[in-house]
Amino acid sequence: MVSLDFKTVLGFVPRNVYERAQSDAFKAFDMLHGATGAGNGFLGWLDLPSQTDESLISRIEAVARRWKNEVEAVVTIGIGGSYLGAKCVIEALSGAFHSHVKGDFPHILFAGHNLCEDYMGELLEYLENRDFAIVVVSKSGTTTEPAIAFRLLRALLERKIGVKASAGRIVAITDASKGALRMLSDENGYQTFIVPDNVGGRYSVLTPVGLLPIALAGFDIRALVAGASVMEKACSERSSLNPALSYALIRNALYRTGKKIEILVNYNPRLQYFSEWWKQLYGESEGKDGKGIFPASASFTTDLHSMGQYIQDGERTIFETNILVEENVRQVTLGSEKNDGDGLNYLAGKRMGWINSMAQLGTMLAHVEGGVPNIVFKIDRIDECNIGELVYLFEAACGISGYMLGVNPFDQPGVEAYKRNMFALLGKPGYEEASAILKKKI
Ligand code: PA5
C-alpha cells in the first residue's frame, strides 16, 4: 500500500499559499471528476482499472501463454506513451541482472523508441539466430520511429520464418479503425488489441499497451490492475485524505513559492524507468503555455555523487519527491573482519537495506536543511500491486495538478514541432514548403 507524507514540506509554504492551493485542488478535482475541464474527451483512464473486463485480461494472457514456449524474445515496438509504461513496470519487477527475463518467459526487448542506427543494427544482429515475436504499439498508427522499426523487424521475421508464419508472431495494439498500422494489421491478419479512443498515450499503461508486454514478461497483470483499482477508489474521494489530491496540492503550493523543478528520487535502481515514465506523464501533461513544474529524476545514492552538490547547494528552485521501498526481498549482511582494514566493522551484522535507509534519512534531513522540501511516498515492497497503485495515483494527481496550473493536461501540441521539421528535412511528401523555409535557415 502506498502512503504519502509531506509534513516537512509545510514549513516551506506560507499558510495563505497553502490554503489557496487547497481550494484550487478541490476545484481541479471537481473539473476532473465532473469532466468539465479541457481535454475531457481523454478521461477514459479514470475508471479503467475498475472497468477492465475479464475477457480482455484472458485474451492478453492467452497471447502470453502461446508465445511463452514458442519464442525466446519479444520485441515491443513503440515510443512515448506506447513504450514507457511497459518499460517502467517490467524494469521495476525484473531483477537487476536478469533484465526482462523471468523464469522461462521470453526476453522482452524494446525498439521504435529512437532512430539510432547502431541500436537497430545490434538488435537485428541479436535476433538473427533467435526465435522472436513482435508486439507493435502505436495509438495513431502513424508515428515515424515505431513505423521504421516495424518495417525493419517485420522484414527480418518474414525472411526467417516466412510471411504466413510471421502473421502469427505479430500482435498490433492500435486504433480500432484508423491509421496505417490498423490497415497493415487488417491486410495481413495480425491479431490486434485496441487502444481506447479516450485514453491518451501517457495514460495508457493499464490498457493492452502496457498490459500485453508486462504479461509477456511473466508478471501478474491481474495484481497490477487490482492495485490500480484500490488506488482508483482512494483517488475518487473528495477529501484531503485523497493522496492524488494531496500530492497535486502540495506540489503546486511549492511551485507557487518558486520551486520550479521537481526531482523524483529513488534509492532502488529498479525504479529508474518508473521515473522516466513519470517524467513523460508530468512533462507532457503540464509543460505548456509557458508554465509547468520541470520533472527531473535521480537515483540515490548513485546520483548523490554527481547531482548531490547542486541539490544541496545550487539554485533554490528544487523540491524532491521520494519513492521509498521499505522491504528488500533479499538479505545482504555485512560481515566482520579481524583487522578492520576498511574501517567498516562498526557496520558488521547490519543489512544493506538498513544502511540504505540511514542514507535516505540522512539525505532527506540534509536536503530539507539546505532548502529542498521533500515529499515522501512509501511502499512496503516492489510488486505488481504496489506498482499498480503508484501508477494510478500519479495519473490521477497529474490530471488535478494540470487543471490547477490552468493547462489542458491531456494534449501535447508541442510534440508536433520537431516532427514537422524532421518530415521537411526527410523530404516527406506534403512538406515541400516547410522544407524550403527550413533550408533557408541552415
Ligand atoms: O503520450 C503521448 O500521447 C505520446 O507520447 C505518444 O504516446 C507517442 O507519441 C506515441 O504515439 P503513438 O502511440 O500514436 O505512436
Short mmCIF file of C-alpha atoms and ligand atoms in Angstrom, two decimals:
data_model
loop_
_atom_site.label_atom_id
_atom_site.label_comp_id
_atom_site.label_asym_id
_atom_site.label_seq_id
_atom_site.Cartn_x
_atom_site.Cartn_y
_atom_site.Cartn_z
CA MET A 1 0.00 0.00 0.00
CA VAL A 2 1.27 3.48 -0.88
CA SER A 3 1.48 6.12 1.82
CA LEU A 4 2.21 9.83 1.45
CA ASP A 5 3.96 12.15 3.91
CA PHE A 6 4.63 15.84 3.28
CA LYS A 7 4.86 17.25 6.78
CA THR A 8 8.40 18.59 6.29
CA VAL A 9 7.15 20.50 3.25
CA LEU A 10 4.65 22.58 5.17
CA GLY A 11 7.40 24.76 6.66
CA PHE A 12 8.28 25.90 3.12
CA VAL A 13 4.78 27.05 2.17
CA PRO A 14 3.18 30.18 3.68
CA ARG A 15 -0.23 29.45 5.15
CA ASN A 16 -2.13 31.65 2.69
CA VAL A 17 -0.42 29.96 -0.29
CA TYR A 18 -1.31 26.53 1.11
CA GLU A 19 -4.95 27.48 1.71
CA ARG A 20 -5.32 28.92 -1.78
CA ALA A 21 -3.74 25.80 -3.30
CA GLN A 22 -6.05 23.63 -1.23
CA SER A 23 -9.13 25.39 -2.52
CA ASP A 24 -7.77 25.20 -6.11
CA ALA A 25 -7.04 21.49 -5.69
CA PHE A 26 -10.67 20.79 -4.81
CA LYS A 27 -11.85 22.86 -7.80
CA ALA A 28 -9.46 20.94 -10.07
CA PHE A 29 -10.68 17.64 -8.59
CA ASP A 30 -14.26 18.67 -9.44
CA MET A 31 -13.22 19.57 -13.01
CA LEU A 32 -11.56 16.20 -13.45
CA HIS A 33 -14.31 14.07 -11.97
CA GLY A 34 -17.12 16.21 -13.39
CA ALA A 35 -15.41 16.11 -16.84
CA THR A 36 -15.81 19.89 -17.18
CA GLY A 37 -12.16 20.77 -17.95
CA ALA A 38 -10.11 21.00 -21.15
CA GLY A 39 -9.30 17.64 -22.72
CA ASN A 40 -12.33 15.98 -21.15
CA GLY A 41 -12.55 13.60 -24.11
CA PHE A 42 -9.47 11.84 -22.72
CA LEU A 43 -10.68 10.71 -19.31
CA GLY A 44 -11.08 7.03 -20.12
CA TRP A 45 -8.14 6.18 -17.80
CA LEU A 46 -10.08 7.46 -14.74
CA ASP A 47 -12.11 4.30 -14.23
CA LEU A 48 -10.02 1.98 -16.38
CA PRO A 49 -8.83 -0.31 -13.53
CA SER A 50 -12.30 -0.99 -12.17
CA GLN A 51 -13.71 -1.38 -15.70
CA THR A 52 -11.08 -3.77 -17.03
CA ASP A 53 -13.04 -6.81 -18.07
CA GLU A 54 -12.11 -10.44 -17.64
CA SER A 55 -12.28 -11.16 -21.37
CA LEU A 56 -9.57 -8.59 -22.13
CA ILE A 57 -7.26 -9.98 -19.44
CA SER A 58 -7.88 -13.52 -20.71
CA ARG A 59 -7.10 -12.57 -24.31
CA ILE A 60 -3.85 -10.94 -23.18
CA GLU A 61 -2.89 -13.94 -21.05
CA ALA A 62 -3.63 -16.27 -23.97
CA VAL A 63 -1.03 -14.49 -26.12
CA ALA A 64 1.47 -14.69 -23.24
CA ARG A 65 0.81 -18.44 -22.87
CA ARG A 66 1.11 -19.04 -26.61
CA TRP A 67 4.45 -17.30 -27.01
CA LYS A 68 5.96 -18.43 -23.69
CA ASN A 69 7.35 -21.66 -25.07
CA GLU A 70 7.44 -20.63 -28.70
CA VAL A 71 9.84 -17.67 -28.72
CA GLU A 72 12.98 -16.61 -26.94
CA ALA A 73 12.39 -12.88 -27.34
CA VAL A 74 9.52 -10.49 -27.95
CA VAL A 75 10.31 -7.08 -29.39
CA THR A 76 7.89 -4.43 -28.19
CA ILE A 77 7.85 -1.55 -30.65
CA GLY A 78 6.61 1.88 -29.56
CA ILE A 79 7.61 5.33 -28.35
CA GLY A 80 6.50 7.77 -25.65
CA GLY A 81 3.33 6.54 -24.01
CA SER A 82 3.45 3.47 -26.23
CA TYR A 83 6.80 2.48 -24.70
CA LEU A 84 7.47 3.93 -21.25
CA GLY A 85 4.60 2.36 -19.31
CA ALA A 86 5.51 -1.21 -20.23
CA LYS A 87 9.22 -0.49 -19.87
CA CYS A 88 8.86 1.04 -16.40
CA VAL A 89 6.71 -1.77 -14.97
CA ILE A 90 8.86 -4.54 -16.46
CA GLU A 91 12.07 -2.89 -15.19
CA ALA A 92 10.59 -2.42 -11.72
CA LEU A 93 9.52 -6.06 -11.46
CA SER A 94 12.60 -7.61 -13.08
CA GLY A 95 15.85 -8.44 -11.33
CA ALA A 96 18.84 -6.20 -11.94
CA PHE A 97 20.89 -8.90 -13.65
CA HIS A 98 18.12 -10.76 -15.43
CA SER A 99 16.56 -7.78 -17.08
CA HIS A 100 13.21 -8.67 -18.65
CA VAL A 101 13.65 -12.40 -18.11
CA LYS A 102 11.51 -14.21 -15.58
CA GLY A 103 11.78 -17.97 -15.48
CA ASP A 104 11.19 -19.35 -18.93
CA PHE A 105 9.32 -16.30 -20.20
CA PRO A 106 10.66 -14.59 -23.32
CA HIS A 107 13.18 -11.79 -23.14
CA ILE A 108 11.31 -8.51 -23.67
CA LEU A 109 13.26 -6.15 -25.92
CA PHE A 110 12.25 -2.65 -26.95
CA ALA A 111 12.52 -0.89 -30.29
CA GLY A 112 10.99 2.06 -32.10
CA HIS A 113 11.78 4.46 -29.25
CA ASN A 114 14.77 6.01 -31.00
CA LEU A 115 16.18 6.39 -34.51
CA CYS A 116 19.67 5.15 -33.67
CA GLU A 117 21.12 3.05 -36.49
CA ASP A 118 23.57 1.25 -34.19
CA TYR A 119 20.79 0.31 -31.75
CA MET A 120 18.69 -1.15 -34.56
CA GLY A 121 21.69 -2.80 -36.19
CA GLU A 122 22.62 -4.52 -32.91
CA LEU A 123 19.03 -5.64 -32.34
CA LEU A 124 18.78 -7.13 -35.85
CA GLU A 125 22.06 -8.97 -35.26
CA TYR A 126 20.87 -10.24 -31.86
CA LEU A 127 17.63 -11.55 -33.35
CA GLU A 128 19.19 -13.11 -36.43
CA ASN A 129 19.63 -16.51 -34.75
CA ARG A 130 16.77 -16.34 -32.28
CA ASP A 131 13.08 -17.15 -32.43
CA PHE A 132 11.21 -13.95 -31.81
CA ALA A 133 7.80 -12.28 -31.96
CA ILE A 134 6.72 -8.67 -32.31
CA VAL A 135 4.25 -6.50 -30.39
CA VAL A 136 3.86 -3.25 -32.29
CA VAL A 137 2.18 -0.41 -30.40
CA SER A 138 1.00 2.86 -31.89
CA LYS A 139 -2.25 4.54 -31.00
CA SER A 140 -2.18 6.79 -34.04
CA GLY A 141 -0.63 4.03 -36.13
CA THR A 142 1.42 6.64 -37.98
CA THR A 143 4.36 7.55 -35.69
CA THR A 144 7.62 7.50 -37.66
CA GLU A 145 10.02 5.88 -35.16
CA PRO A 146 7.93 2.74 -34.49
CA ALA A 147 6.85 2.53 -38.14
CA ILE A 148 10.50 2.37 -39.25
CA ALA A 149 11.34 -0.22 -36.57
CA PHE A 150 8.33 -2.32 -37.54
CA ARG A 151 9.25 -2.32 -41.22
CA LEU A 152 12.79 -3.50 -40.42
CA LEU A 153 11.86 -6.12 -37.82
CA ARG A 154 8.94 -7.46 -39.83
CA ALA A 155 11.27 -7.91 -42.82
CA LEU A 156 13.67 -9.92 -40.65
CA LEU A 157 10.90 -12.08 -39.23
CA GLU A 158 9.39 -12.73 -42.66
CA ARG A 159 12.81 -13.64 -44.08
CA LYS A 160 13.42 -16.06 -41.20
CA ILE A 161 10.07 -17.85 -40.95
CA GLY A 162 8.07 -16.73 -43.98
CA VAL A 163 5.23 -14.27 -44.43
CA LYS A 164 2.46 -16.66 -43.39
CA ALA A 165 4.05 -17.83 -40.14
CA SER A 166 5.06 -14.24 -39.31
CA ALA A 167 1.42 -13.21 -39.13
CA GLY A 168 1.05 -15.49 -36.09
CA ARG A 169 4.08 -13.89 -34.45
CA ILE A 170 2.89 -10.29 -34.73
CA VAL A 171 0.35 -8.57 -32.49
CA ALA A 172 -0.59 -4.94 -33.09
CA ILE A 173 -2.02 -2.57 -30.49
CA THR A 174 -3.61 0.39 -32.21
CA ASP A 175 -6.76 2.33 -33.02
CA ALA A 176 -9.98 0.41 -33.73
CA SER A 177 -10.33 1.77 -37.26
CA LYS A 178 -7.77 4.46 -38.21
CA GLY A 179 -4.08 4.64 -39.11
CA ALA A 180 -1.52 2.78 -41.21
CA LEU A 181 -0.95 0.13 -38.53
CA ARG A 182 -4.66 -0.74 -38.47
CA MET A 183 -4.64 -1.08 -42.28
CA LEU A 184 -1.50 -3.26 -42.24
CA SER A 185 -2.96 -5.45 -39.50
CA ASP A 186 -6.24 -5.96 -41.32
CA GLU A 187 -4.48 -6.71 -44.61
CA ASN A 188 -2.08 -9.23 -43.05
CA GLY A 189 -4.38 -10.79 -40.47
CA TYR A 190 -2.41 -9.78 -37.37
CA GLN A 191 -4.14 -10.22 -34.04
CA THR A 192 -4.93 -6.77 -32.62
CA PHE A 193 -5.79 -5.08 -29.35
CA ILE A 194 -7.39 -1.67 -29.25
CA VAL A 195 -6.13 1.49 -27.54
CA PRO A 196 -9.31 3.16 -26.30
CA ASP A 197 -10.03 6.48 -28.05
CA ASN A 198 -10.47 8.26 -24.74
CA VAL A 199 -7.10 7.26 -23.24
CA GLY A 200 -4.02 9.27 -24.28
CA GLY A 201 -0.62 7.60 -24.79
CA ARG A 202 0.93 8.60 -21.47
CA TYR A 203 -2.13 7.36 -19.56
CA SER A 204 -2.26 4.04 -21.41
CA VAL A 205 -0.13 1.68 -19.30
CA LEU A 206 -3.20 -0.07 -17.87
CA THR A 207 -4.63 -0.72 -21.36
CA PRO A 208 -3.23 -3.51 -23.60
CA VAL A 209 -0.41 -1.04 -24.45
CA GLY A 210 1.20 -1.84 -21.09
CA LEU A 211 -0.62 -4.99 -20.06
CA LEU A 212 0.39 -7.20 -23.00
CA PRO A 213 4.18 -6.66 -22.77
CA ILE A 214 4.00 -6.94 -18.96
CA ALA A 215 2.11 -10.25 -19.20
CA LEU A 216 4.55 -11.50 -21.85
CA ALA A 217 7.39 -10.81 -19.41
CA GLY A 218 5.68 -13.17 -16.94
CA PHE A 219 4.22 -10.66 -14.50
CA ASP A 220 0.80 -10.73 -12.90
CA ILE A 221 -1.35 -8.16 -14.70
CA ARG A 222 -4.37 -9.06 -12.56
CA ALA A 223 -2.49 -7.90 -9.45
CA LEU A 224 -1.31 -4.77 -11.27
CA VAL A 225 -4.88 -3.85 -12.21
CA ALA A 226 -6.14 -4.79 -8.73
CA GLY A 227 -3.60 -2.42 -7.15
CA ALA A 228 -4.65 0.34 -9.53
CA SER A 229 -8.32 -0.33 -8.64
CA VAL A 230 -7.59 0.12 -4.93
CA MET A 231 -5.99 3.46 -5.73
CA GLU A 232 -8.81 4.42 -8.13
CA LYS A 233 -11.18 4.17 -5.17
CA ALA A 234 -8.90 6.19 -2.85
CA CYS A 235 -8.42 8.86 -5.52
CA SER A 236 -12.14 9.23 -6.19
CA GLU A 237 -12.78 10.56 -2.64
CA ARG A 238 -13.38 14.31 -2.48
CA SER A 239 -11.29 14.59 0.65
CA SER A 240 -7.94 15.83 1.86
CA LEU A 241 -7.15 12.15 2.54
CA ASN A 242 -7.16 11.57 -1.21
CA PRO A 243 -3.43 11.02 -1.96
CA ALA A 244 -3.68 12.28 -5.56
CA LEU A 245 -5.39 15.48 -4.46
CA SER A 246 -2.85 15.99 -1.64
CA TYR A 247 0.14 15.43 -3.91
CA ALA A 248 -1.25 17.79 -6.58
CA LEU A 249 -1.97 20.36 -3.88
CA ILE A 250 1.45 20.30 -2.26
CA ARG A 251 3.49 20.31 -5.50
CA ASN A 252 1.50 23.27 -6.82
CA ALA A 253 1.85 25.10 -3.49
CA LEU A 254 5.62 24.62 -3.81
CA TYR A 255 5.57 25.79 -7.44
CA ARG A 256 3.79 28.94 -6.35
CA THR A 257 6.58 29.64 -3.87
CA GLY A 258 9.24 29.43 -6.61
CA LYS A 259 10.08 25.72 -6.55
CA LYS A 260 10.01 25.13 -10.30
CA ILE A 261 11.87 21.81 -10.52
CA GLU A 262 10.69 18.51 -9.06
CA ILE A 263 13.14 15.62 -8.77
CA LEU A 264 11.61 12.16 -8.44
CA VAL A 265 14.06 10.30 -6.22
CA ASN A 266 14.52 6.57 -5.74
CA TYR A 267 17.03 4.54 -3.72
CA ASN A 268 16.37 1.37 -5.71
CA PRO A 269 17.67 1.13 -9.31
CA ARG A 270 14.62 -0.92 -10.30
CA LEU A 271 12.66 2.34 -10.18
CA GLN A 272 14.80 4.25 -12.68
CA TYR A 273 12.37 3.70 -15.53
CA PHE A 274 9.45 4.48 -13.27
CA SER A 275 10.96 7.97 -13.15
CA GLU A 276 11.20 8.04 -16.95
CA TRP A 277 7.50 7.17 -17.20
CA TRP A 278 6.64 9.79 -14.55
CA LYS A 279 8.70 12.43 -16.39
CA GLN A 280 6.72 11.88 -19.57
CA LEU A 281 3.43 11.90 -17.69
CA TYR A 282 4.11 15.22 -15.98
CA GLY A 283 6.30 16.87 -18.62
CA GLU A 284 3.90 16.26 -21.47
CA SER A 285 0.81 16.99 -19.38
CA GLU A 286 1.95 20.20 -17.69
CA GLY A 287 4.71 21.81 -19.74
CA LYS A 288 2.68 24.16 -21.88
CA ASP A 289 1.57 27.77 -22.24
CA GLY A 290 4.89 28.89 -20.67
CA LYS A 291 4.06 27.03 -17.45
CA GLY A 292 4.84 23.77 -15.67
CA ILE A 293 6.97 22.18 -12.98
CA PHE A 294 10.07 20.73 -14.68
CA PRO A 295 10.11 16.97 -13.95
CA ALA A 296 13.58 15.59 -13.29
CA SER A 297 14.79 12.39 -11.66
CA ALA A 298 17.64 10.99 -9.61
CA SER A 299 18.70 7.57 -8.34
CA PHE A 300 20.36 7.76 -4.93
CA THR A 301 22.83 7.20 -3.54
CA THR A 302 24.36 6.94 -7.06
CA ASP A 303 23.43 10.48 -8.09
CA LEU A 304 24.37 11.99 -4.73
CA HIS A 305 27.88 11.64 -6.11
CA SER A 306 27.00 13.61 -9.23
CA MET A 307 23.96 15.82 -8.58
CA GLY A 308 24.21 15.93 -4.78
CA GLN A 309 26.24 19.14 -4.74
CA TYR A 310 23.71 21.03 -6.86
CA ILE A 311 20.73 19.72 -4.94
CA GLN A 312 22.29 20.64 -1.58
CA ASP A 313 23.70 23.96 -2.57
CA GLY A 314 22.69 25.20 -6.04
CA GLU A 315 19.84 27.50 -7.04
CA ARG A 316 16.99 27.03 -4.55
CA THR A 317 14.27 26.21 -7.06
CA ILE A 318 14.11 22.46 -6.41
CA PHE A 319 11.92 20.12 -4.46
CA GLU A 320 12.17 16.35 -4.23
CA THR A 321 9.53 13.62 -4.29
CA ASN A 322 10.89 10.36 -2.89
CA ILE A 323 9.62 6.88 -3.59
CA LEU A 324 10.93 4.77 -0.71
CA VAL A 325 10.71 0.98 -0.64
CA GLU A 326 10.60 -0.39 2.89
CA GLU A 327 11.34 -4.09 2.36
CA ASN A 328 14.01 -5.85 0.36
CA VAL A 329 13.39 -9.32 -0.97
CA ARG A 330 16.96 -10.43 -0.39
CA GLN A 331 19.12 -10.16 2.71
CA VAL A 332 22.70 -8.97 2.41
CA THR A 333 24.53 -8.58 5.71
CA LEU A 334 27.97 -7.08 6.19
CA GLY A 335 30.49 -9.38 7.87
CA SER A 336 33.15 -8.58 10.45
CA GLU A 337 36.88 -8.63 9.61
CA LYS A 338 39.68 -9.25 12.04
CA ASN A 339 41.87 -6.34 11.00
CA ASP A 340 39.06 -3.93 10.09
CA GLY A 341 41.32 -2.60 7.33
CA ASP A 342 38.46 -0.77 5.64
CA GLY A 343 37.13 0.58 8.95
CA LEU A 344 33.69 -0.96 8.37
CA ASN A 345 33.45 -3.17 11.45
CA TYR A 346 31.08 -0.64 13.02
CA LEU A 347 28.57 -1.89 10.42
CA ALA A 348 29.24 -5.60 10.92
CA GLY A 349 26.00 -7.54 11.27
CA LYS A 350 23.99 -4.77 9.61
CA ARG A 351 21.89 -5.36 6.50
CA MET A 352 22.43 -3.21 3.40
CA GLY A 353 18.76 -2.31 3.50
CA TRP A 354 19.26 -0.68 6.89
CA ILE A 355 22.37 1.15 5.67
CA ASN A 356 20.37 2.39 2.64
CA SER A 357 17.55 3.56 4.91
CA MET A 358 20.02 5.57 7.00
CA ALA A 359 21.33 7.12 3.79
CA GLN A 360 17.73 8.03 2.88
CA LEU A 361 17.10 9.65 6.22
CA GLY A 362 20.40 11.49 6.26
CA THR A 363 19.90 12.76 2.73
CA MET A 364 16.38 14.00 3.37
CA LEU A 365 17.44 15.79 6.54
CA ALA A 366 20.37 17.41 4.73
CA HIS A 367 18.32 18.45 1.73
CA VAL A 368 15.48 19.86 3.80
CA GLU A 369 18.05 21.76 5.86
CA GLY A 370 19.54 23.04 2.59
CA GLY A 371 16.18 24.42 1.43
CA VAL A 372 14.90 21.47 -0.63
CA PRO A 373 11.41 20.38 0.50
CA ASN A 374 10.90 16.59 0.48
CA ILE A 375 7.64 14.84 -0.29
CA VAL A 376 7.72 11.13 0.62
CA PHE A 377 5.80 8.22 -0.86
CA LYS A 378 6.40 4.84 0.77
CA ILE A 379 5.62 1.36 -0.46
CA ASP A 380 6.32 -1.76 1.55
CA ARG A 381 7.78 -3.64 -1.41
CA ILE A 382 8.08 -3.53 -5.19
CA ASP A 383 5.38 -5.81 -6.56
CA GLU A 384 2.61 -5.68 -9.15
CA CYS A 385 0.03 -4.43 -6.69
CA ASN A 386 2.08 -1.52 -5.35
CA ILE A 387 3.27 -0.50 -8.81
CA GLY A 388 -0.38 -0.51 -9.96
CA GLU A 389 -1.25 1.76 -7.04
CA LEU A 390 1.60 4.17 -7.78
CA VAL A 391 0.75 4.32 -11.48
CA TYR A 392 -2.86 5.24 -10.85
CA LEU A 393 -2.00 7.69 -8.07
CA PHE A 394 0.43 9.63 -10.28
CA GLU A 395 -2.04 9.66 -13.20
CA ALA A 396 -4.87 10.97 -11.02
CA ALA A 397 -2.63 13.59 -9.40
CA CYS A 398 -1.42 14.70 -12.83
CA GLY A 399 -4.96 15.42 -14.01
CA ILE A 400 -5.69 17.51 -10.90
CA SER A 401 -2.31 19.23 -10.99
CA GLY A 402 -2.65 20.17 -14.67
CA TYR A 403 -6.00 21.84 -14.01
CA MET A 404 -4.51 23.66 -11.01
CA LEU A 405 -1.84 25.03 -13.35
CA GLY A 406 -4.52 26.13 -15.78
CA VAL A 407 -3.41 23.92 -18.67
CA ASN A 408 -5.00 21.07 -20.61
CA PRO A 409 -3.27 18.01 -19.09
CA PHE A 410 -4.39 15.73 -21.92
CA ASP A 411 -2.93 17.26 -25.08
CA GLN A 412 0.65 17.60 -26.35
CA PRO A 413 0.68 20.23 -29.15
CA GLY A 414 4.38 20.97 -28.57
CA VAL A 415 5.44 17.49 -29.68
CA GLU A 416 4.49 18.30 -33.28
CA ALA A 417 7.19 20.97 -33.86
CA TYR A 418 10.12 18.55 -34.17
CA LYS A 419 8.06 16.19 -36.32
CA ARG A 420 7.25 18.97 -38.81
CA ASN A 421 10.93 19.87 -39.20
CA MET A 422 12.03 16.24 -39.37
CA PHE A 423 9.50 15.44 -42.09
CA ALA A 424 10.52 18.56 -44.03
CA LEU A 425 14.19 17.57 -43.83
CA LEU A 426 13.46 13.95 -44.73
CA GLY A 427 11.54 15.07 -47.84
CA LYS A 428 8.20 13.59 -46.82
CA PRO A 429 5.53 14.33 -49.46
CA GLY A 430 3.37 17.28 -48.36
CA TYR A 431 6.22 19.07 -46.54
CA GLU A 432 7.81 20.82 -49.57
CA GLU A 433 7.02 24.35 -48.40
CA ALA A 434 8.25 23.72 -44.84
CA SER A 435 11.38 22.17 -46.35
CA ALA A 436 12.11 25.28 -48.46
CA ILE A 437 11.71 27.53 -45.39
CA LEU A 438 14.00 25.35 -43.26
CA LYS A 439 16.66 25.13 -45.93
CA LYS A 440 16.98 28.94 -45.88
CA LYS A 441 17.74 28.73 -42.12
CA ILE A 442 20.55 26.18 -42.36
O1 PA5 B 1 1.64 10.46 -24.70
C1 PA5 B 1 1.54 10.57 -25.90
O2 PA5 B 1 0.46 10.83 -26.46
C2 PA5 B 1 2.73 10.35 -26.81
O3 PA5 B 1 3.90 10.16 -26.09
C3 PA5 B 1 2.51 9.15 -27.67
O4 PA5 B 1 2.29 8.03 -26.86
C4 PA5 B 1 3.68 8.88 -28.59
O5 PA5 B 1 3.92 10.00 -29.37
C5 PA5 B 1 3.42 7.68 -29.46
O6 PA5 B 1 2.25 7.84 -30.19
P1 PA5 B 1 1.53 6.66 -30.92
O7 PA5 B 1 1.11 5.69 -29.91
O8 PA5 B 1 0.39 7.28 -31.63
O9 PA5 B 1 2.55 6.07 -31.87
#
